[in-house]
Each structure stands twice: as C-alpha cells, then as structure tokens.
PDB file of C-alpha atoms in Angstrom:
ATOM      1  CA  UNK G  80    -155.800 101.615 -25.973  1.00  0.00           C
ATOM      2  CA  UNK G  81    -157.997 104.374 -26.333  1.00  0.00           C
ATOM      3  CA  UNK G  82    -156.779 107.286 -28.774  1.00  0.00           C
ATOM      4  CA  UNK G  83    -159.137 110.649 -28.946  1.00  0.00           C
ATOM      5  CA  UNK G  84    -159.430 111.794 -32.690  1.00  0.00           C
ATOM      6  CA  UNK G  85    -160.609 115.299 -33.083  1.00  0.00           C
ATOM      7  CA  UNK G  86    -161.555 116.049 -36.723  1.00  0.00           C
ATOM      8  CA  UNK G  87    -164.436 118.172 -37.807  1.00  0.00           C
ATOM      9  CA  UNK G  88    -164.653 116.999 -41.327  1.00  0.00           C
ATOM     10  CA  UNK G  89    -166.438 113.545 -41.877  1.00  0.00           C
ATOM     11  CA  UNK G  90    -164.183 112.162 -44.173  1.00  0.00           C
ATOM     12  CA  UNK G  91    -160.968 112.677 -42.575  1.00  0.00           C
ATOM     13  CA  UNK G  92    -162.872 111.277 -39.694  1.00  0.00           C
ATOM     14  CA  UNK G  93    -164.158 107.931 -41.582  1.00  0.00           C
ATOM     15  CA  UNK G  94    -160.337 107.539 -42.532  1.00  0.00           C
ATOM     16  CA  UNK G  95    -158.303 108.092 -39.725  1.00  0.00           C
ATOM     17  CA  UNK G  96    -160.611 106.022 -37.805  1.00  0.00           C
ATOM     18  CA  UNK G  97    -160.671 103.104 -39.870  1.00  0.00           C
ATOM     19  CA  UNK G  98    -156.776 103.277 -39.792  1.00  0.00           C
ATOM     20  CA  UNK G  99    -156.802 103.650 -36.046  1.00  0.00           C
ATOM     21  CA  UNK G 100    -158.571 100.619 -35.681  1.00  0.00           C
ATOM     22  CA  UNK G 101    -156.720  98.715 -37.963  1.00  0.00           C
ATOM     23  CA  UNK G 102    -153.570  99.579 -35.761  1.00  0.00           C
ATOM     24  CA  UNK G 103    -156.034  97.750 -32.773  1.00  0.00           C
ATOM     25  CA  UNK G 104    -156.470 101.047 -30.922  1.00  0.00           C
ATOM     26  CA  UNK G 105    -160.024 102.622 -30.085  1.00  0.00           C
ATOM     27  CA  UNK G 106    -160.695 105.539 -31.570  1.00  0.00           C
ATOM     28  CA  UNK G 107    -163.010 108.181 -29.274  1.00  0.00           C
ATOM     29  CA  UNK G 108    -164.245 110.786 -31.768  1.00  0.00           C
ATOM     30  CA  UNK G 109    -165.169 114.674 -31.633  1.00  0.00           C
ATOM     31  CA  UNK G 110    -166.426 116.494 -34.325  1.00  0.00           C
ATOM     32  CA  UNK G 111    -165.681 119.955 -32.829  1.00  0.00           C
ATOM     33  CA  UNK G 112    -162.851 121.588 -30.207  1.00  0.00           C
ATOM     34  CA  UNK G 113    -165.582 121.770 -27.190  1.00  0.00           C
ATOM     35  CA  UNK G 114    -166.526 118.323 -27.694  1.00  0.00           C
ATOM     36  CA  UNK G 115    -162.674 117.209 -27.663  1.00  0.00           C
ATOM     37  CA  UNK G 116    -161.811 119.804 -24.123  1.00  0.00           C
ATOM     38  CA  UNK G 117    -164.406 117.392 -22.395  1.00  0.00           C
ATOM     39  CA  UNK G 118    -163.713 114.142 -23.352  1.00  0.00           C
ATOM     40  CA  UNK G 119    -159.549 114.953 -22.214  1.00  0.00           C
ATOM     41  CA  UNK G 120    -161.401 116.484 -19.189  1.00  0.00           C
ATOM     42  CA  UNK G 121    -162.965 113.229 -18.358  1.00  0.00           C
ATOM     43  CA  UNK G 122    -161.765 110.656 -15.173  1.00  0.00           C
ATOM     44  CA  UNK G 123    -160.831 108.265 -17.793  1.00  0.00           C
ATOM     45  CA  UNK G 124    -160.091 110.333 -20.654  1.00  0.00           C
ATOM     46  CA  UNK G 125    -157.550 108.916 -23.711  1.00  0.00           C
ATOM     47  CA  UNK G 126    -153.882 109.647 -22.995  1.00  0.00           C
ATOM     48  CA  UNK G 127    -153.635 109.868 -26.158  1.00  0.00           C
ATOM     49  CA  UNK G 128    -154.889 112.759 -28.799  1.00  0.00           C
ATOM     50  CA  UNK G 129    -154.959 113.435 -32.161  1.00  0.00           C
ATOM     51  CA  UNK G 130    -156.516 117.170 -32.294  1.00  0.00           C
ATOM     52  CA  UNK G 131    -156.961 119.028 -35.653  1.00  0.00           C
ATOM     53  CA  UNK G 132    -155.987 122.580 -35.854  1.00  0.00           C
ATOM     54  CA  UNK G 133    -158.626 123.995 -37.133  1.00  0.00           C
ATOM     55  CA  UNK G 134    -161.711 122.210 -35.202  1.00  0.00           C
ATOM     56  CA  UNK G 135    -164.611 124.971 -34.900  1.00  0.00           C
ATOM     57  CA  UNK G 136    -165.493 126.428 -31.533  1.00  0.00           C
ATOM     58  CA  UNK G 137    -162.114 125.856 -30.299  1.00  0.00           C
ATOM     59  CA  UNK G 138    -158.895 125.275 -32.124  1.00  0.00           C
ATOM     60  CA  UNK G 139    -156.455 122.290 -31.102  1.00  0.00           C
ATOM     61  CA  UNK G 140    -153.958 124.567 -30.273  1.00  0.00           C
ATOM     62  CA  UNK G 141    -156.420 126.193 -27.670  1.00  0.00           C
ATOM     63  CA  UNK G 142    -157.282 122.893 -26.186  1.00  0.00           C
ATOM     64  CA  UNK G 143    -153.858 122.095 -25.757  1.00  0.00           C
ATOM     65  CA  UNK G 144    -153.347 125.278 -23.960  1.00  0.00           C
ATOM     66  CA  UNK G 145    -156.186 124.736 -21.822  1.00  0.00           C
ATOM     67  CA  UNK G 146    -154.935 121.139 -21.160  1.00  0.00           C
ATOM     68  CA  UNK G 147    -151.547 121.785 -20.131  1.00  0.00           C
ATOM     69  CA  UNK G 148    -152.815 125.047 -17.665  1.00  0.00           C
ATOM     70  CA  UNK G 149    -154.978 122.064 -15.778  1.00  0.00           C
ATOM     71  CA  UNK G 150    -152.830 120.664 -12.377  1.00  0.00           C
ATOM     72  CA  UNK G 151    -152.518 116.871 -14.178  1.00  0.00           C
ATOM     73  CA  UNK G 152    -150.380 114.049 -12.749  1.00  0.00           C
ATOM     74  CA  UNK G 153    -150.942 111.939 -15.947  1.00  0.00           C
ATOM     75  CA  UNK G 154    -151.201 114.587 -18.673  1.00  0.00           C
ATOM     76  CA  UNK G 155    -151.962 113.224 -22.472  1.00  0.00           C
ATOM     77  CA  UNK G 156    -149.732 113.253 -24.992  1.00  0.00           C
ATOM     78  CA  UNK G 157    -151.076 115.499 -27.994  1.00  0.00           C
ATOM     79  CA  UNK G 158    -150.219 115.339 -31.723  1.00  0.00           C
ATOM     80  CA  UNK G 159    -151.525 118.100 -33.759  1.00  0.00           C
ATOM     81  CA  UNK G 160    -153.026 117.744 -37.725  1.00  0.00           C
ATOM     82  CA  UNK G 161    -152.238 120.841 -39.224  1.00  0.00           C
ATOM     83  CA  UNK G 162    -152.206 122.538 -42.966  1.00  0.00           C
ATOM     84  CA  UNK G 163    -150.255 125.309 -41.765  1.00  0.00           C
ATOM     85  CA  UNK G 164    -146.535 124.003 -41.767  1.00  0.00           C
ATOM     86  CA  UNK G 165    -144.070 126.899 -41.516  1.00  0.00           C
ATOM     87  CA  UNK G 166    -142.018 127.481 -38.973  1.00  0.00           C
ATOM     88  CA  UNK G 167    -144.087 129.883 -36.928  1.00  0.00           C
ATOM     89  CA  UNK G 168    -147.443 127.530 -36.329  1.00  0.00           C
ATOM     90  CA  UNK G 169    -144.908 124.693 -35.669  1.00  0.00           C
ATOM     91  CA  UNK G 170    -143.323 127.094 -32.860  1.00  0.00           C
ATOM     92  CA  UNK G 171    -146.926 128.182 -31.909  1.00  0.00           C
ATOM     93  CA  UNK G 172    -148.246 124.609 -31.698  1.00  0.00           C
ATOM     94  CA  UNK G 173    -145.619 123.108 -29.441  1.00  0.00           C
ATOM     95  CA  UNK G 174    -145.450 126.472 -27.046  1.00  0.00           C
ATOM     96  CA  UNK G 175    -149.306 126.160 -26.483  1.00  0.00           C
ATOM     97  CA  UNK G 176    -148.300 122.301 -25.329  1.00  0.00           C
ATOM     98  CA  UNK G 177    -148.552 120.021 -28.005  1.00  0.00           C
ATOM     99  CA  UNK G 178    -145.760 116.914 -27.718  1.00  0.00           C
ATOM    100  CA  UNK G 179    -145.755 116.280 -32.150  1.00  0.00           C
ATOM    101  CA  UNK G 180    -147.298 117.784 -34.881  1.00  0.00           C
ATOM    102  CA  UNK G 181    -148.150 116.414 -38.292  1.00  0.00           C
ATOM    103  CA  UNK G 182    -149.048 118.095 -41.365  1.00  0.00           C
ATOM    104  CA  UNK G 183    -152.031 117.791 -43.764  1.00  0.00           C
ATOM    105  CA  UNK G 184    -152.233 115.694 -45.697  1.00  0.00           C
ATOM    106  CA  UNK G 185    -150.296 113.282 -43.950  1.00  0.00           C
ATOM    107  CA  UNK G 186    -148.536 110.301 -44.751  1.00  0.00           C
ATOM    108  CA  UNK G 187    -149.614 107.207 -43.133  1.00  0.00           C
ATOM    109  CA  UNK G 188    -146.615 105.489 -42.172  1.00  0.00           C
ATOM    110  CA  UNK G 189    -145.446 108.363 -40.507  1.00  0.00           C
ATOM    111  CA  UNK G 190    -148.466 109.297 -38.354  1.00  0.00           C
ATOM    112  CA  UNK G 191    -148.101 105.658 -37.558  1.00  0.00           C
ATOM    113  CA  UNK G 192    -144.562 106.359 -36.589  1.00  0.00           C
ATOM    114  CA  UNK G 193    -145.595 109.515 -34.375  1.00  0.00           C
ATOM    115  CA  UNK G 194    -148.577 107.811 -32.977  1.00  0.00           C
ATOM    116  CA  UNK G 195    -145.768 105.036 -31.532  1.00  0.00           C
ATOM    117  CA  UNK G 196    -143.710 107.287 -30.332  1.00  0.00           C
ATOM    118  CA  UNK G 197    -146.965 108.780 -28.391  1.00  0.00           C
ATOM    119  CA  UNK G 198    -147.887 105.128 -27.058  1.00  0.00           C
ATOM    120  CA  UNK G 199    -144.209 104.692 -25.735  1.00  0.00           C
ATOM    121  CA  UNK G 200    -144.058 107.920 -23.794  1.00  0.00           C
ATOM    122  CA  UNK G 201    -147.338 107.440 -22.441  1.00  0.00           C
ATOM    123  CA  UNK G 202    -146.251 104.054 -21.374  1.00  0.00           C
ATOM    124  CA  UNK G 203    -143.469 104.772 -19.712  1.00  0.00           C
ATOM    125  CA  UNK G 204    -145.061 107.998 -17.974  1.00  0.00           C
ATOM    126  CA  UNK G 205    -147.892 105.199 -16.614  1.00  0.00           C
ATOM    127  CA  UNK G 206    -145.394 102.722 -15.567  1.00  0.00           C
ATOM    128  CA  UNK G 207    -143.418 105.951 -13.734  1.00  0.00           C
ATOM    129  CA  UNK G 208    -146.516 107.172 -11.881  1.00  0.00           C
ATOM    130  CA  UNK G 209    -147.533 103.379 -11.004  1.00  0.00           C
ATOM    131  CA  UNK G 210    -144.170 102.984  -9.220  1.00  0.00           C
ATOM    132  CA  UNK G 211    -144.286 106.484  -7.612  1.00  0.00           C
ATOM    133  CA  UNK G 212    -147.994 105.140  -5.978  1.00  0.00           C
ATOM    134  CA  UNK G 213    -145.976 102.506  -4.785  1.00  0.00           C
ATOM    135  CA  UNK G 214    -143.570 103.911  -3.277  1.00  0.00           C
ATOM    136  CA  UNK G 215    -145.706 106.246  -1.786  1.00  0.00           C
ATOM    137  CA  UNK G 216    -148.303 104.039  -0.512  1.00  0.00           C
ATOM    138  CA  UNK G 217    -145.167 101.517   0.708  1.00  0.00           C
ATOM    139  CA  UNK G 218    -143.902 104.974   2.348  1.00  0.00           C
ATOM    140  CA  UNK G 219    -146.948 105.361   4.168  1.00  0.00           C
ATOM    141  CA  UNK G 220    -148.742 102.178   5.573  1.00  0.00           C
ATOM    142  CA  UNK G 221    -147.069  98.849   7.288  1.00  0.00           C
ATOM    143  CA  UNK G 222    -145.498  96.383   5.365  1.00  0.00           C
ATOM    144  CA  UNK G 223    -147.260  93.644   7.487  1.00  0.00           C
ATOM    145  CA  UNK G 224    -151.052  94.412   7.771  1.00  0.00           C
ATOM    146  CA  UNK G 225    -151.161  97.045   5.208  1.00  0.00           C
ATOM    147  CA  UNK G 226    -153.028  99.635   7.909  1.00  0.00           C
ATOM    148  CA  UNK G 227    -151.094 103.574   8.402  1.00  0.00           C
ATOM    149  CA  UNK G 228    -148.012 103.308   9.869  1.00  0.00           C
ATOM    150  CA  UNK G 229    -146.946 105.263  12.859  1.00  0.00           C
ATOM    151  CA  UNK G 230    -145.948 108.538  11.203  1.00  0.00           C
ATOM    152  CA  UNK G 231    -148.750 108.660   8.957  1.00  0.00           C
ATOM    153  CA  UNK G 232    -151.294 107.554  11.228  1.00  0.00           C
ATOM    154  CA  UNK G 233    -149.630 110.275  13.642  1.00  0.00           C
ATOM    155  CA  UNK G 234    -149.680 112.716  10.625  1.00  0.00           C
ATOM    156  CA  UNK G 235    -153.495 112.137   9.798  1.00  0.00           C
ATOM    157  CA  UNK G 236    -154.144 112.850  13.413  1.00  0.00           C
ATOM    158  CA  UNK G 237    -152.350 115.853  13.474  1.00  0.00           C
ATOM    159  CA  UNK G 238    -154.378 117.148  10.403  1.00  0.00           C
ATOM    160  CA  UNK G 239    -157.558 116.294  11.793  1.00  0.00           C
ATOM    161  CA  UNK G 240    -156.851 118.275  15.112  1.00  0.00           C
ATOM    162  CA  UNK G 241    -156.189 120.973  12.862  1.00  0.00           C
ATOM    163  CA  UNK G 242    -159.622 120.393  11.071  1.00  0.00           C
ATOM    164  CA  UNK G 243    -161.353 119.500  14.303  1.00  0.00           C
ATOM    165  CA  UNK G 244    -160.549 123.142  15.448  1.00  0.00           C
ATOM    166  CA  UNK G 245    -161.234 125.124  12.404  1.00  0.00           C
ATOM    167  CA  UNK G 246    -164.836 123.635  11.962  1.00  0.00           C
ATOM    168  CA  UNK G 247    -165.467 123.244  15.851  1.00  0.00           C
ATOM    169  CA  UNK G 248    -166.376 119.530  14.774  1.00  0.00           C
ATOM    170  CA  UNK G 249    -165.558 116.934  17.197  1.00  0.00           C
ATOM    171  CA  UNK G 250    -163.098 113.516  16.759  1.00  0.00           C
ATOM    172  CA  UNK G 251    -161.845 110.621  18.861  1.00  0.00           C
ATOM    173  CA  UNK G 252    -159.315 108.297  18.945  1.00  0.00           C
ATOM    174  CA  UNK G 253    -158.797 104.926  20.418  1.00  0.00           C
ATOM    175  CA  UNK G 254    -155.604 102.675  21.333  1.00  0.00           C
ATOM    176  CA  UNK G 255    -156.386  99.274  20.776  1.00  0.00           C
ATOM    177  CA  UNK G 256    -154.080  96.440  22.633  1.00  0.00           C
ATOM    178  CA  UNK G 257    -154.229  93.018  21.973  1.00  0.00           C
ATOM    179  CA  UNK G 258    -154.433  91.262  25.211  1.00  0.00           C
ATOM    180  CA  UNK G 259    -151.822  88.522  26.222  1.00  0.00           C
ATOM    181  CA  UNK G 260    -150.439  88.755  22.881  1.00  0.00           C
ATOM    182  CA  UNK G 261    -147.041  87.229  24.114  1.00  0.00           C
ATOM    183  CA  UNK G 262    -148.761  84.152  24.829  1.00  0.00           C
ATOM    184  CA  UNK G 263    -149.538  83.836  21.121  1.00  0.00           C
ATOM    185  CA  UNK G 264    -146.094  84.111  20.050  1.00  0.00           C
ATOM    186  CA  UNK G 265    -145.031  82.136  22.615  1.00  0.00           C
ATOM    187  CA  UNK G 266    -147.605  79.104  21.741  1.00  0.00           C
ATOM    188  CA  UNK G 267    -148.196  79.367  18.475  1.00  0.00           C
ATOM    189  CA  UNK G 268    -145.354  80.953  16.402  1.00  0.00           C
ATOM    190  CA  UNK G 269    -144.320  84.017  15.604  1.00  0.00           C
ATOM    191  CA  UNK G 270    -145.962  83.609  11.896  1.00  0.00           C
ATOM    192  CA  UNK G 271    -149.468  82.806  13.731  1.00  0.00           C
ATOM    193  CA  UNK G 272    -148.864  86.304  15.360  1.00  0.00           C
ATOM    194  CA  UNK G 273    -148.660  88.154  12.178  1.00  0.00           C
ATOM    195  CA  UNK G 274    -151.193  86.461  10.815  1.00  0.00           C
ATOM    196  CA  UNK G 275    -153.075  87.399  13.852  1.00  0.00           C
ATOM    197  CA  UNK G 276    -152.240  91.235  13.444  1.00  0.00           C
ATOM    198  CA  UNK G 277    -153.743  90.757   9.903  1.00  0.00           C
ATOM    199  CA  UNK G 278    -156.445  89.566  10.474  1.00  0.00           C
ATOM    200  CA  UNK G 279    -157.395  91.977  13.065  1.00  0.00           C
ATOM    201  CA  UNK G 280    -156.703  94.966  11.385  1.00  0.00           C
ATOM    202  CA  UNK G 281    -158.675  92.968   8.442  1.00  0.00           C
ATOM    203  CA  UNK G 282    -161.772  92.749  11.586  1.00  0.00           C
ATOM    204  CA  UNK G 283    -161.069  96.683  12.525  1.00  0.00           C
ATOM    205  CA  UNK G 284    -161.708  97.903   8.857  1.00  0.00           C
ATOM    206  CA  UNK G 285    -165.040  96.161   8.204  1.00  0.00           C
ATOM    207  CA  UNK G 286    -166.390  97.824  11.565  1.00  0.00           C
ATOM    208  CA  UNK G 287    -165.149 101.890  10.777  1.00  0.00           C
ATOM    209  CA  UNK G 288    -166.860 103.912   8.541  1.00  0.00           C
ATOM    210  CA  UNK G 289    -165.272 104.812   5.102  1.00  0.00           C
ATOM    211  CA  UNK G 290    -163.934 108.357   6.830  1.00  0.00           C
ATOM    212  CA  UNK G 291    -162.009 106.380   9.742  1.00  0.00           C
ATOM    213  CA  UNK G 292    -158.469 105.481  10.023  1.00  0.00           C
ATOM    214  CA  UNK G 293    -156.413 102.778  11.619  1.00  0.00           C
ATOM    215  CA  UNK G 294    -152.426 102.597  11.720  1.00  0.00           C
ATOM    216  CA  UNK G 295    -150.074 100.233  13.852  1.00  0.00           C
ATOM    217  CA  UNK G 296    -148.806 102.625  16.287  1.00  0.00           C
ATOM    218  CA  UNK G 297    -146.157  99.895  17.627  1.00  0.00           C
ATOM    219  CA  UNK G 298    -146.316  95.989  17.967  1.00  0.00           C
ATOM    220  CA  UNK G 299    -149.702  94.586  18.574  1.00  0.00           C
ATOM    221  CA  UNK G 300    -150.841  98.083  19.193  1.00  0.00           C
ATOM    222  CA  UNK G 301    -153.181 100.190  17.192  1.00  0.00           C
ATOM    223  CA  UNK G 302    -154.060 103.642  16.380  1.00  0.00           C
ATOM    224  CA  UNK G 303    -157.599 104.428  15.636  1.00  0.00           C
ATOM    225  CA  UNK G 304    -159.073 108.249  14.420  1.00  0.00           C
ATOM    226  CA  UNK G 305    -162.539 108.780  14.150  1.00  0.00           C
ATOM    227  CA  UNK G 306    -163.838 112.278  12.813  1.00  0.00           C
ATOM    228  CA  UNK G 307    -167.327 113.625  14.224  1.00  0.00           C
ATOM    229  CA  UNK G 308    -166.877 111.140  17.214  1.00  0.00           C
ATOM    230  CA  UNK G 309    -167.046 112.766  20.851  1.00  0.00           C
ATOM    231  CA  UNK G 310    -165.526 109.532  22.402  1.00  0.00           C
ATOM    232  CA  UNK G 311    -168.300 108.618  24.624  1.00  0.00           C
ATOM    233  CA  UNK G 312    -169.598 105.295  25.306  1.00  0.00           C
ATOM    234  CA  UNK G 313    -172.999 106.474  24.116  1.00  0.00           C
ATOM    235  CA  UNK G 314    -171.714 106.202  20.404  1.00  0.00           C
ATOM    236  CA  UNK G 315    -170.986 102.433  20.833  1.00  0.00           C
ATOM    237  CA  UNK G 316    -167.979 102.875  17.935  1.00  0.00           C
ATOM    238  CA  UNK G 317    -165.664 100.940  20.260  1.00  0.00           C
ATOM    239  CA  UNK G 318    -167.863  98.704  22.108  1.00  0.00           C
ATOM    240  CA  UNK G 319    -169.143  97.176  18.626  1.00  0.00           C
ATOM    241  CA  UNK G 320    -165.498  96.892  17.783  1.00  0.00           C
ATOM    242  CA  UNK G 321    -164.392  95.105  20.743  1.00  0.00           C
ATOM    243  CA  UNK G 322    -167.450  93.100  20.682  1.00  0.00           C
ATOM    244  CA  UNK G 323    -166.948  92.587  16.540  1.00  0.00           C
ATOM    245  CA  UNK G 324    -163.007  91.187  17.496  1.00  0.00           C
ATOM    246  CA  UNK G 325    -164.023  88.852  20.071  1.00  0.00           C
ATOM    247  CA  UNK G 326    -166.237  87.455  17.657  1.00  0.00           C
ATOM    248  CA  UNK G 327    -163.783  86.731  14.933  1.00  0.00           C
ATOM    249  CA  UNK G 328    -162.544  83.481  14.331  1.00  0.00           C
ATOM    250  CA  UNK G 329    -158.657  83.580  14.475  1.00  0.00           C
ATOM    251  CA  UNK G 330    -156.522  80.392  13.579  1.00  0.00           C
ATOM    252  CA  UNK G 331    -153.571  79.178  14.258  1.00  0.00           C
ATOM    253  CA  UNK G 332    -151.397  77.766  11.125  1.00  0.00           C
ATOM    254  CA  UNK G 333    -152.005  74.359  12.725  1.00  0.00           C
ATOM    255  CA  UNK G 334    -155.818  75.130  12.166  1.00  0.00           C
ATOM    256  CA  UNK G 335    -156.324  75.273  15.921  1.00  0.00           C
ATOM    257  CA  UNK G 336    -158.987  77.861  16.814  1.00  0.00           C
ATOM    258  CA  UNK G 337    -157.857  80.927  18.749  1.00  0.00           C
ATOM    259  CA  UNK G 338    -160.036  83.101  21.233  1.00  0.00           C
ATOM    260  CA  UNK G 339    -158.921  87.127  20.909  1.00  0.00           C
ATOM    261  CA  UNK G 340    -159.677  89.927  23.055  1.00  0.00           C
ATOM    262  CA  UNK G 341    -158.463  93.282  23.014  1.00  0.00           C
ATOM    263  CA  UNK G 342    -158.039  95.986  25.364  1.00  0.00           C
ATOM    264  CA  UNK G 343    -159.303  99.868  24.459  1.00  0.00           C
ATOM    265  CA  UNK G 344    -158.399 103.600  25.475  1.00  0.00           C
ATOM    266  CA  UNK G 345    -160.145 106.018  24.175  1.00  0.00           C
ATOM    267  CA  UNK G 346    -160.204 109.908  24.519  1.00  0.00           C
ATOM    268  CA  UNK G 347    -162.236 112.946  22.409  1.00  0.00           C
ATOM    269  CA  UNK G 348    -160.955 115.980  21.552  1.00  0.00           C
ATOM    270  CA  UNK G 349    -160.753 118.881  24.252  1.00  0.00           C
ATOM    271  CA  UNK G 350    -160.376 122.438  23.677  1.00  0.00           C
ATOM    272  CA  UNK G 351    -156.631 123.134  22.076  1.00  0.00           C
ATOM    273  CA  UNK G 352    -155.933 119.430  22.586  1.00  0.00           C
ATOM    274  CA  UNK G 353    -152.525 118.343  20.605  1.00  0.00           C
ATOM    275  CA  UNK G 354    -151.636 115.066  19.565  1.00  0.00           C
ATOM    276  CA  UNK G 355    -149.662 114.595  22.202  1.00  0.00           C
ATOM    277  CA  UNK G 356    -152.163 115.550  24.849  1.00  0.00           C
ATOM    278  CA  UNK G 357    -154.909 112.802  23.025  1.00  0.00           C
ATOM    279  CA  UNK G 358    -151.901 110.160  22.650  1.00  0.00           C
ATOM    280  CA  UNK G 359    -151.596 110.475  26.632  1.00  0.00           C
ATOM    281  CA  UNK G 360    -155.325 110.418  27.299  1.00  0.00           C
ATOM    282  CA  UNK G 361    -155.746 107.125  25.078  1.00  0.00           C
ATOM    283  CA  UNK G 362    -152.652 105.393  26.691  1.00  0.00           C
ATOM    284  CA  UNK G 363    -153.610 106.260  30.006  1.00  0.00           C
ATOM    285  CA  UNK G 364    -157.648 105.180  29.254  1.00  0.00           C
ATOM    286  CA  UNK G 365    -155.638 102.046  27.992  1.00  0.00           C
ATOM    287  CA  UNK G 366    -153.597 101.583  30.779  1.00  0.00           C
ATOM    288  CA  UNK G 367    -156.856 101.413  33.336  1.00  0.00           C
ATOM    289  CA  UNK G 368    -158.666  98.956  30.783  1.00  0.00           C
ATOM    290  CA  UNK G 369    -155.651  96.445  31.191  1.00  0.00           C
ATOM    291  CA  UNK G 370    -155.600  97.069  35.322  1.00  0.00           C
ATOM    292  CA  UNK G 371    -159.672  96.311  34.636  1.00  0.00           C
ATOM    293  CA  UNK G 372    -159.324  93.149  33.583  1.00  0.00           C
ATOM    294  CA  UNK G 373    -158.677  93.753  29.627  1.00  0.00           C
ATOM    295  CA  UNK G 374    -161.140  92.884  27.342  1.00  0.00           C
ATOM    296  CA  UNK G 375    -162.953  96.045  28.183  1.00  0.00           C
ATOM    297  CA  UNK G 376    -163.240  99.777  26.758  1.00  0.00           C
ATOM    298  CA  UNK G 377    -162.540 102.442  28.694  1.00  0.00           C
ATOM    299  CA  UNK G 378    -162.909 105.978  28.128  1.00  0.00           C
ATOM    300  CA  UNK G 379    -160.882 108.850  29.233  1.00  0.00           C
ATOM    301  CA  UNK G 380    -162.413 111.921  31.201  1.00  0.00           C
ATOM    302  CA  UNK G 381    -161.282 115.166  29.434  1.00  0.00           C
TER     303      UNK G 381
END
C-alpha cells in the first residue's frame, strides 16, 4: 500500500523510508508541504500520510487543514511527526484534522503501532465505501441486465428535461419493444428470455454514444435517452440500432439460433415537454410501429 512521507530533512527521509519499506509498504516522498498538498490532491493519492510539522512552505498542520476543508468521500488518514509535544500543539494538531500524532524522535515500534492502526481504519473506511457503491449502484440499475431501472432511468430523464430547457439543447428518447417476445418464453424457456434481455441491452450499449442511457422501463421493454438528439429519422440513432439488433446473433440455451426484431417509438423534446408528455409520445410512436408491422421505427410528430 502506498504511504505518503513528508519530511524535509534527508536523513529522516533515508530512515523512515527504509523502515517503511521494510514493513512492505511504498513510500511516496515530499521534501516540502506544497509538494505533499499535491500528491494527497492527486486521483490516486496515498490514504495514508505521514506529514512532518515543520515542512517549509507549508506546515503539516496546514495541509491537514486544507485536506479536511476539501468535499472527500475517501479522506486519508494523517499522522503528524512533531517536536513540539505539549498539550496545546497536540490540541492544535488534531483540531486542524490530523487522526494521530507522534513525537520526535520517535520510537519505532510505536510509529509501527500507529501506522497499523492507520492501515485498519483506512481499510475498513474502503471496504464501507465499496459496499455503499454497491448498494447504490444495486439501488439504481436492474438486477437482470444491469441497464437503469425504471426510476432511475425515469429520474435521468427528468434531469435532462430540466437541462434540455436551461441550455435550449435538444434530446430524444426511444421505447424499444421486443417483438413476439412471448413466443420466446413460450418456446424456449424462460432462462433463454433473460438471456435474451441481456444480450440485447449488451447489443443497445455498443450502438449509443458514451453520453446515452438505457433502463428497462418494464418487461422486455426499454427506455432509451439521448441528449443533443432532435428525434428525427435524419439522425439514423434508431434505425442503426434496430438494424444493429436484427443483426445480432441470439441463442437459445440449446444452441439453437434465434432471429430478433424489435419494435421503436420515438419522440424529441417540444417546448415545456414533461416526462410524462415524452413517455406518451414514445408509447404512442410505439404503439403505430407494432400496428406497422413491428420491426420498424417510428417517430412521433410533436
């Protein structure tokens, strides 16, 4: 693991790092307080910190103000090297956000002991946030093929009517139907089916750009949101998607090929649209595709 040491004088620096490596941690090195504030302001900064007190330019207890005043979901955990051991810098240290302290010269079983401690509570804080991006992603997208699920895809599109209107910027969206999808249930196996719906949401993704969105808005039915899109045929988002699905090979779990189509409504924005208003356009735009044969886009008139 990755531990920044902060030390302005070389040969505190040649010993603490040799002792850091010993304990099989990498030691990331600043010789001055400046040096140290970037490095813990890096994407993939230690989350771990050793920071002397008295580094020139800026002080370890100013970088540890500094630190904790930045919005952080994973903040690091900071042990300060200090000469100055009464009461008062202790009090200062910790109040300007430091998590230990250590005094100079220190003993090295102890800062072994406090750098432990550090490792643990930065472990657990990791493991913490991992199962809070879990739950959150789980909270948001469907269990089965892992696109938005109905509130959040209904959420996004919300938000980007919002956006639409403050920027005057136009977006579409699309309800996409597999056609006869009973019959693959029906033939096939319920299993077949979801493998199916993975698949296609699989096929979707590799045709939208890296700004688009797709959730399951119910069954085999999907929700598509495409930002700076008028919703016009003349785009050819949708026709290249249809045209990308019926392309697909799908199989059956008996390895038996399987021929998809799919059926799409789409509708642009129109002046003080809501999502309810688009939702309607969409399903009704879907509605005539199916009555025009399916396997076919059609696109609303606003």
């Amino acid at each position: 693991m990755k531990v920044l040491f902060a030390e302005d004088d070389s040969t505190s620096r040649a010993i603490l790092t040799a002792m850091l490596r010993k304990w099989q941690l990498d030691p990331i090195v600043a010789e001055d307080g400046m040096a140290a504030l970037e490095l813990m302001q890096q994407e993939d900064a230690p989350l771990l910190a050793i920071l002397d007190w008295g580094l020139p330019g800026l002080s370890g207890v100013e970088i540890c103000r500094r630190i904790r005043r930045q919005k952080n979901y994973n903040p690091p955990y900071i042990i300060l090297l200090t000469v100055k051991n009464d009461k008062n810098h202790v009090v200062a240290g910790l109040d300007a956000g430091a998590d230990d302290y250590i005094s100079k010269p220190y003993d090295q079983a102890e800062l072994y002991a406090r750098i432990q401690v550090g490792l643990r509570q930065v472990g657990q804080q990791s493991k913490l946030l991992a199962t809070q991006r879990a739950l959150s992603y789980d909270a948001m997208h469907d269990a089965l093929t892992g696109a938005l699920n109905r509130r959040a895809i209904l959420d996004a599109l919300e938000k980007e009517l919002i956006r639409s209107g403050r920027r005057a910027s136009a977006v579409s969206i699309a309800m996409i139907d597999i056609d006869h999808f009973k019959r693959i249930n029906d033939n096939y196996g319920h299993q077949t089916g979801d493998d199916i719906l993975q698949k296609l949401v699989e096929t979707v993704q590799s045709g939208l750009r890296g700004y688009d969105l797709i959730g399951r808005y119910g069954g085999e039915e999907f929700l598509i949101i495409a930002p700076e899109s008028s919703g016009t045929g003349k785009e050819g988002l949708y026709d290249r998607l249809r045209r990308r699905i019926a392309a697909t090979n799908f199989v059956s779990r008996c390895g038996k090929k399987i021929t998809l189509s799919v059926s799409i409504g789409v509708t642009g924005v129109t002046r003080e649209a809501t999502v309810d208003d688009m939702l309607s356009n969409a399903d009704k735009a879907l509605y005539q595709a199916k009555r025009s044969g399916r396997d076919c886009v059609v696109y609303a008139t606003p």
